[in-house]
Amino acid sequence: MKKMVSVLMTTMLLTVPVASAFAQTSQDPVKEKAKKLASKIVSDYGASGIQYAIRDHGSVVLSGSAGVKDKAANSPVTSDTMFGIGSISKVYVTAAALKLAETNRIELDKPLITYLKDFKMADDRYKKITPRMLMNHSSGLYGSHYENGFLFEDNDTKTHDELLAKLRSEHLKADPGEFSVYCNDGFQLLEILVERISGLSYSEFLNKHFSKPLDLNSTKTPRDTFDRNKLAKTYAPEDDKALPVENVNLIGTGGIYSTAEEVSKFGDVLIGNRTDILSEKSAKAMQSHEYRKGVWVPEETNSWNYGLGWDAVKLAPFDDYGITALSKGGDTQMYHATLTALPEHDISIAVLSSGGSSVHNSMAATNILLEYIKTKGIIKEILPEKTFPPAVKAEMPSELQAYSGLYGATDKMINLEIKNGELDLSALGGLIPSQKFVYTGKGQFKNKDGNLTVSFDRAKNGKTYLKVNGYVSFPGLGQMVVATYEYQKLDRNPLDSATRKAWEQRNGERYYALDEKITSVGYGNQALLTKEITVNADYGYASGTKIVNPNKAVNVIAIPVMNGRDSFDLNFYKKNHTEYLTIAGQSYIHEDGVQPFSQGSSAIRSISSNGQAVWYKIDKQSAGRVLTVKAPASGGFAVYDAKGKLVNFSKISENYSSVLPEGGLIVFGGHAGDVFKIDLKAK
């Protein structure tokens, strides 16, 4: 998700006293560390407000916040301010499914089709998918159906309701169980599984089995009725106007709202301290080292090592202290969260924010928690940050030159050329900037500072991966260890002349989404609704997919951990001389098919019977003029400049008038048959 930039408005810390004299007398260094890190995330890392809580043996020992809940009111974040918790929701739906397993209503290792009779795919391997594989990310599903999953003040369940239908025409990227790579759709299927077996909606199940018995009064879903004013406000970059409430309608994978104190209380359930809610056996099962069942990076020290639902069941740097730490992060478009728990010590911490990133929240959680367990005497000291000698170039064996070539990951490709024992890498994973790596011996290339190592692994599945291993520093927050396969080496795929020509014409071309509702958060950022195709015809690949004919390319990316997530196929077709693209059932129109917005001073626009959005180019005739739109309540529009920057989105601004920028775009959306009255006048 995109980083958001904001300024520090207000800082406030609330400390909840506990009965323990120890907690009262030794809490200050923890309090100060928490306050410092939270304030840093607000001032330097794009959060407008942040909230945190530590729970020890069932009691809150620290609860605090920084920043603001609402910029306009300058109101602080308090302990009862609610935030979206994003993918932390995955451990809730995992726990829900495990509750069903405890009463023998499902078995984790039986095929999913045992329970979901209408779950079918165009790939017979789907019959081998089990509930466990959904929980540990090893199902082989492509990854995510995001269409209409993130909406402003709209809890439409379409993305939930249509998932099974969409999967019927889709294939798998790997044999079920072959390897684990982050997969949102797996947890959407778990949500459907819980509903089918329990006979309750998922929101009802959460409320009945978790929220009510645990007194989680602020743990809600978009389908629940609650006071939305309790939610922390969210903001677009460089804009102090609050956005409408974000509803993540992918509830099983990321749709829950909560508070840090209540998330930490659910953490108690997950580490086995509330056996009235979830058995100790189930809690232990969630902590199993599922990641090692398939292809995985060889390094043990890492920020990712999947259990059931958990991102990490052996989180660094706690393993340096001989302590087991569990972690789950979550990011929506607007909210960011982390939950970290130490099951051997009955301690958990949650950090939630509006803006920022779950990575930053996780860094803060780790360092606050280390300070806390130091004050308790669990560890004697906090280890210093890792330091590294600068890279010293060595002579490279000639056989390593064979690793040059085309590499791919989901939606991206790089031409990797090793020259004179050096290679240049573009930015990696949003965390590592572009830089040069030099050969230093033992098959390794290091960056100038020596903190990152690149090497090549041929895994047991026969794939060759470019691996990155090392430490990334965040000023004021600390270090994060990363050990991932970033790219997969792609074999040459020769194209015939007709196929080559068809794809070369698409290189760099843009396609705009048609099926997203006008309430979609995506309209606030044109890039989220745009697919730009990158073609390497010499190798026969496009945007990380393998070209198979003039109008189709299929996924071949099979990268464990993170960089093989959200795979897709590309399918092109023409209608009325306009080219369209479909990805996972979602339609896009080629930029050449977008008509100019130039008809007269007044006109009528309407949404066709298929309900698809309508895009227009702002040509010279319309540029600089003032557009005023009279729209139905279900309709709206967005205007972007020539660089794709948002000028106006009526569902956010509630402003139905815009000056049109030359070279920009306008998109109208609404219900089928919606009519828009257009007035276009000189400025």
mmCIF file of N, CA and C in Angstrom, residues 1-6 41-42 45-53 66 77 81-89 150 231-237 243 246 248 254-260 263 311 328-339 349-365 521 528:
data_model
loop_
_atom_site.group_PDB
_atom_site.id
_atom_site.type_symbol
_atom_site.label_atom_id
_atom_site.label_comp_id
_atom_site.label_asym_id
_atom_site.label_seq_id
_atom_site.Cartn_x
_atom_site.Cartn_y
_atom_site.Cartn_z
ATOM 1 N N MET A 1 0.822 -1.188 0.000
ATOM 2 C CA MET A 1 0.000 0.000 0.000
ATOM 3 C C MET A 1 0.865 1.251 0.000
ATOM 4 N N LYS A 2 0.308 2.311 -0.474
ATOM 5 C CA LYS A 2 1.080 3.536 -0.598
ATOM 6 C C LYS A 2 1.318 4.170 0.760
ATOM 7 N N LYS A 3 2.526 4.768 0.896
ATOM 8 C CA LYS A 3 2.814 5.496 2.117
ATOM 9 C C LYS A 3 2.064 6.819 2.087
ATOM 10 N N MET A 4 1.672 7.306 3.247
ATOM 11 C CA MET A 4 0.986 8.582 3.338
ATOM 12 C C MET A 4 1.831 9.537 4.172
ATOM 13 N N VAL A 5 1.841 10.796 3.773
ATOM 14 C CA VAL A 5 2.647 11.777 4.472
ATOM 15 C C VAL A 5 1.737 12.692 5.272
ATOM 16 N N SER A 6 2.019 12.878 6.545
ATOM 17 C CA SER A 6 1.276 13.797 7.396
ATOM 18 C C SER A 6 2.232 14.424 8.379
ATOM 19 N N ILE A 41 6.762 7.823 14.355
ATOM 20 C CA ILE A 41 5.949 7.328 13.241
ATOM 21 C C ILE A 41 5.001 8.411 12.741
ATOM 22 N N VAL A 42 4.469 9.210 13.655
ATOM 23 C CA VAL A 42 3.582 10.299 13.258
ATOM 24 C C VAL A 42 4.363 11.416 12.570
ATOM 25 N N TYR A 45 6.888 9.197 9.463
ATOM 26 C CA TYR A 45 6.525 8.031 8.665
ATOM 27 C C TYR A 45 5.069 8.017 8.212
ATOM 28 N N GLY A 46 4.423 9.193 8.193
ATOM 29 C CA GLY A 46 3.154 9.324 7.492
ATOM 30 C C GLY A 46 1.891 8.969 8.232
ATOM 31 N N ALA A 47 1.960 8.655 9.514
ATOM 32 C CA ALA A 47 0.735 8.360 10.260
ATOM 33 C C ALA A 47 0.138 9.650 10.806
ATOM 34 N N SER A 48 -1.188 9.762 10.773
ATOM 35 C CA SER A 48 -1.840 10.920 11.395
ATOM 36 C C SER A 48 -2.157 10.636 12.855
ATOM 37 N N GLY A 49 -2.420 9.370 13.170
ATOM 38 C CA GLY A 49 -2.698 8.972 14.546
ATOM 39 C C GLY A 49 -2.289 7.530 14.755
ATOM 40 N N ILE A 50 -1.850 7.217 15.973
ATOM 41 C CA ILE A 50 -1.378 5.873 16.273
ATOM 42 C C ILE A 50 -1.755 5.498 17.700
ATOM 43 N N GLN A 51 -1.984 4.222 17.914
ATOM 44 C CA GLN A 51 -2.475 3.717 19.204
ATOM 45 C C GLN A 51 -1.775 2.394 19.498
ATOM 46 N N TYR A 52 -1.450 2.159 20.769
ATOM 47 C CA TYR A 52 -0.751 0.922 21.114
ATOM 48 C C TYR A 52 -1.176 0.449 22.493
ATOM 49 N N ALA A 53 -0.972 -0.852 22.730
ATOM 50 C CA ALA A 53 -1.305 -1.427 24.036
ATOM 51 C C ALA A 53 -0.487 -2.692 24.246
ATOM 52 N N ALA A 66 -0.419 8.568 19.987
ATOM 53 C CA ALA A 66 0.206 9.808 19.518
ATOM 54 C C ALA A 66 -0.576 10.279 18.302
ATOM 55 N N VAL A 77 -6.057 10.829 19.623
ATOM 56 C CA VAL A 77 -6.385 9.407 19.654
ATOM 57 C C VAL A 77 -6.464 8.986 21.118
ATOM 58 N N THR A 81 -10.495 4.812 20.514
ATOM 59 C CA THR A 81 -10.523 5.127 19.085
ATOM 60 C C THR A 81 -10.334 3.838 18.290
ATOM 61 N N MET A 82 -11.161 3.655 17.272
ATOM 62 C CA MET A 82 -11.100 2.428 16.472
ATOM 63 C C MET A 82 -10.312 2.646 15.184
ATOM 64 N N PHE A 83 -9.656 1.581 14.715
ATOM 65 C CA PHE A 83 -8.884 1.591 13.477
ATOM 66 C C PHE A 83 -9.214 0.323 12.688
ATOM 67 N N GLY A 84 -9.031 0.374 11.389
ATOM 68 C CA GLY A 84 -9.040 -0.860 10.618
ATOM 69 C C GLY A 84 -7.780 -1.642 10.942
ATOM 70 N N ILE A 85 -7.899 -2.960 11.095
ATOM 71 C CA ILE A 85 -6.710 -3.752 11.435
ATOM 72 C C ILE A 85 -6.210 -4.568 10.247
ATOM 73 N N GLY A 86 -6.820 -4.382 9.075
ATOM 74 C CA GLY A 86 -6.315 -5.019 7.870
ATOM 75 C C GLY A 86 -6.151 -6.519 8.038
ATOM 76 N N SER A 87 -5.000 -7.015 7.616
ATOM 77 C CA SER A 87 -4.789 -8.463 7.553
ATOM 78 C C SER A 87 -4.606 -9.137 8.900
ATOM 79 N N ILE A 88 -4.563 -8.393 9.985
ATOM 80 C CA ILE A 88 -4.656 -9.063 11.290
ATOM 81 C C ILE A 88 -5.980 -9.830 11.357
ATOM 82 N N SER A 89 -6.952 -9.399 10.546
ATOM 83 C CA SER A 89 -8.232 -10.110 10.445
ATOM 84 C C SER A 89 -8.032 -11.582 10.099
ATOM 85 N N PHE A 150 -12.499 -2.538 -1.500
ATOM 86 C CA PHE A 150 -12.184 -1.368 -0.676
ATOM 87 C C PHE A 150 -13.079 -0.220 -1.129
ATOM 88 N N LEU A 231 -14.197 5.762 14.722
ATOM 89 C CA LEU A 231 -13.048 5.425 13.883
ATOM 90 C C LEU A 231 -12.104 6.617 13.728
ATOM 91 N N ALA A 232 -10.814 6.348 13.774
ATOM 92 C CA ALA A 232 -9.830 7.379 13.470
ATOM 93 C C ALA A 232 -10.035 7.844 12.032
ATOM 94 N N LYS A 233 -9.958 9.141 11.812
ATOM 95 C CA LYS A 233 -10.106 9.677 10.469
ATOM 96 C C LYS A 233 -8.895 9.274 9.621
ATOM 97 N N THR A 234 -9.129 9.181 8.317
ATOM 98 C CA THR A 234 -8.046 8.868 7.389
ATOM 99 C C THR A 234 -7.882 10.015 6.400
ATOM 100 N N TYR A 235 -6.688 10.089 5.798
ATOM 101 C CA TYR A 235 -6.348 11.248 4.967
ATOM 102 C C TYR A 235 -5.550 10.835 3.737
ATOM 103 N N ALA A 236 -5.768 11.563 2.649
ATOM 104 C CA ALA A 236 -4.944 11.396 1.463
ATOM 105 C C ALA A 236 -3.643 12.176 1.670
ATOM 106 N N PRO A 237 -2.586 11.832 0.931
ATOM 107 C CA PRO A 237 -1.325 12.561 1.083
ATOM 108 C C PRO A 237 -1.502 14.059 0.859
ATOM 109 N N LEU A 243 -11.135 11.724 4.840
ATOM 110 C CA LEU A 243 -11.774 10.911 3.823
ATOM 111 C C LEU A 243 -13.010 10.232 4.401
ATOM 112 N N GLU A 246 -13.481 4.080 5.265
ATOM 113 C CA GLU A 246 -13.069 2.985 4.391
ATOM 114 C C GLU A 246 -13.662 1.675 4.902
ATOM 115 N N VAL A 248 -13.491 -2.276 4.203
ATOM 116 C CA VAL A 248 -12.825 -3.378 3.515
ATOM 117 C C VAL A 248 -13.789 -4.551 3.530
ATOM 118 N N GLY A 254 -9.270 -9.005 5.662
ATOM 119 C CA GLY A 254 -8.776 -7.705 6.107
ATOM 120 C C GLY A 254 -9.808 -6.687 6.543
ATOM 121 N N GLY A 255 -11.028 -7.117 6.915
ATOM 122 C CA GLY A 255 -12.101 -6.151 7.096
ATOM 123 C C GLY A 255 -12.481 -5.743 8.498
ATOM 124 N N ILE A 256 -11.763 -6.210 9.528
ATOM 125 C CA ILE A 256 -12.179 -5.926 10.904
ATOM 126 C C ILE A 256 -11.657 -4.567 11.375
ATOM 127 N N TYR A 257 -12.474 -3.881 12.180
ATOM 128 C CA TYR A 257 -12.065 -2.684 12.918
ATOM 129 C C TYR A 257 -11.894 -3.072 14.388
ATOM 130 N N SER A 258 -10.978 -2.407 15.076
ATOM 131 C CA SER A 258 -10.830 -2.688 16.504
ATOM 132 C C SER A 258 -9.971 -1.610 17.148
ATOM 133 N N THR A 259 -9.578 -1.847 18.381
ATOM 134 C CA THR A 259 -8.655 -0.977 19.106
ATOM 135 C C THR A 259 -7.432 -1.797 19.503
ATOM 136 N N ALA A 260 -6.364 -1.110 19.858
ATOM 137 C CA ALA A 260 -5.144 -1.816 20.257
ATOM 138 C C ALA A 260 -5.390 -2.692 21.486
ATOM 139 N N VAL A 263 -7.366 -5.767 20.331
ATOM 140 C CA VAL A 263 -6.535 -6.672 19.528
ATOM 141 C C VAL A 263 -5.579 -7.440 20.431
ATOM 142 N N ASP A 311 1.888 -14.302 10.191
ATOM 143 C CA ASP A 311 2.975 -14.004 9.252
ATOM 144 C C ASP A 311 4.284 -14.613 9.722
ATOM 145 N N LYS A 328 1.645 -10.729 13.274
ATOM 146 C CA LYS A 328 0.752 -10.565 12.120
ATOM 147 C C LYS A 328 0.611 -9.088 11.834
ATOM 148 N N GLY A 329 0.880 -8.713 10.596
ATOM 149 C CA GLY A 329 0.716 -7.327 10.179
ATOM 150 C C GLY A 329 -0.517 -7.166 9.320
ATOM 151 N N GLY A 330 -0.948 -5.926 9.151
ATOM 152 C CA GLY A 330 -2.112 -5.658 8.315
ATOM 153 C C GLY A 330 -2.091 -4.272 7.728
ATOM 154 N N ASP A 331 -2.395 -4.181 6.433
ATOM 155 C CA ASP A 331 -2.477 -2.891 5.750
ATOM 156 C C ASP A 331 -3.711 -2.866 4.862
ATOM 157 N N THR A 332 -4.551 -1.856 5.030
ATOM 158 C CA THR A 332 -5.582 -1.551 4.047
ATOM 159 C C THR A 332 -5.052 -0.358 3.268
ATOM 160 N N GLN A 333 -5.890 0.265 2.452
ATOM 161 C CA GLN A 333 -5.435 1.481 1.793
ATOM 162 C C GLN A 333 -5.168 2.596 2.807
ATOM 163 N N MET A 334 -5.897 2.601 3.907
ATOM 164 C CA MET A 334 -5.863 3.725 4.836
ATOM 165 C C MET A 334 -5.334 3.391 6.226
ATOM 166 N N TYR A 335 -5.531 2.155 6.676
ATOM 167 C CA TYR A 335 -5.162 1.765 8.039
ATOM 168 C C TYR A 335 -4.030 0.741 8.035
ATOM 169 N N HIS A 336 -3.294 0.714 9.145
ATOM 170 C CA HIS A 336 -2.119 -0.152 9.239
ATOM 171 C C HIS A 336 -1.989 -0.657 10.671
ATOM 172 N N ALA A 337 -1.562 -1.914 10.817
ATOM 173 C CA ALA A 337 -1.623 -2.516 12.149
ATOM 174 C C ALA A 337 -0.620 -3.647 12.292
ATOM 175 N N THR A 338 -0.263 -3.945 13.538
ATOM 176 C CA THR A 338 0.548 -5.124 13.830
ATOM 177 C C THR A 338 0.150 -5.686 15.189
ATOM 178 N N LEU A 339 0.234 -7.003 15.307
ATOM 179 C CA LEU A 339 0.049 -7.719 16.561
ATOM 180 C C LEU A 339 1.253 -8.629 16.743
ATOM 181 N N ILE A 349 1.451 -7.293 22.210
ATOM 182 C CA ILE A 349 1.379 -5.860 21.947
ATOM 183 C C ILE A 349 0.695 -5.648 20.610
ATOM 184 N N ALA A 350 -0.155 -4.640 20.536
ATOM 185 C CA ALA A 350 -0.802 -4.246 19.285
ATOM 186 C C ALA A 350 -0.498 -2.778 19.024
ATOM 187 N N VAL A 351 -0.213 -2.455 17.771
ATOM 188 C CA VAL A 351 0.031 -1.075 17.356
ATOM 189 C C VAL A 351 -0.802 -0.821 16.102
ATOM 190 N N LEU A 352 -1.711 0.154 16.167
ATOM 191 C CA LEU A 352 -2.622 0.477 15.071
ATOM 192 C C LEU A 352 -2.442 1.927 14.660
ATOM 193 N N SER A 353 -2.594 2.212 13.351
ATOM 194 C CA SER A 353 -2.432 3.597 12.913
ATOM 195 C C SER A 353 -3.322 3.921 11.731
ATOM 196 N N SER A 354 -3.582 5.212 11.586
ATOM 197 C CA SER A 354 -4.173 5.764 10.378
ATOM 198 C C SER A 354 -3.018 6.360 9.585
ATOM 199 N N GLY A 355 -2.793 5.868 8.360
ATOM 200 C CA GLY A 355 -1.603 6.263 7.619
ATOM 201 C C GLY A 355 -0.383 5.508 8.116
ATOM 202 N N GLY A 356 0.721 5.640 7.389
ATOM 203 C CA GLY A 356 1.946 4.955 7.774
ATOM 204 C C GLY A 356 2.048 3.609 7.108
ATOM 205 N N SER A 357 2.492 2.586 7.867
ATOM 206 C CA SER A 357 2.696 1.254 7.322
ATOM 207 C C SER A 357 2.757 0.249 8.456
ATOM 208 N N SER A 358 2.309 -0.977 8.190
ATOM 209 C CA SER A 358 2.409 -2.015 9.208
ATOM 210 C C SER A 358 3.867 -2.341 9.512
ATOM 211 N N VAL A 359 4.755 -2.142 8.545
ATOM 212 C CA VAL A 359 6.186 -2.384 8.786
ATOM 213 C C VAL A 359 6.689 -1.450 9.877
ATOM 214 N N HIS A 360 6.324 -0.177 9.787
ATOM 215 C CA HIS A 360 6.745 0.790 10.808
ATOM 216 C C HIS A 360 6.134 0.434 12.166
ATOM 217 N N ASN A 361 4.865 0.055 12.162
ATOM 218 C CA ASN A 361 4.212 -0.323 13.415
ATOM 219 C C ASN A 361 4.871 -1.554 14.027
ATOM 220 N N SER A 362 5.268 -2.483 13.159
ATOM 221 C CA SER A 362 5.938 -3.688 13.646
ATOM 222 C C SER A 362 7.297 -3.369 14.253
ATOM 223 N N MET A 363 8.022 -2.459 13.634
ATOM 224 C CA MET A 363 9.315 -2.043 14.190
ATOM 225 C C MET A 363 9.122 -1.434 15.573
ATOM 226 N N ALA A 364 8.123 -0.577 15.704
ATOM 227 C CA ALA A 364 7.838 0.039 17.004
ATOM 228 C C ALA A 364 7.442 -1.016 18.022
ATOM 229 N N ALA A 365 6.557 -1.942 17.612
ATOM 230 C CA ALA A 365 6.103 -2.986 18.536
ATOM 231 C C ALA A 365 7.268 -3.813 19.046
ATOM 232 N N VAL A 521 -12.276 3.080 -3.186
ATOM 233 C CA VAL A 521 -11.113 3.840 -2.726
ATOM 234 C C VAL A 521 -10.129 4.036 -3.878
ATOM 235 N N LEU A 528 -4.119 2.813 -9.012
ATOM 236 C CA LEU A 528 -4.763 1.593 -8.540
ATOM 237 C C LEU A 528 -5.757 1.049 -9.555
#
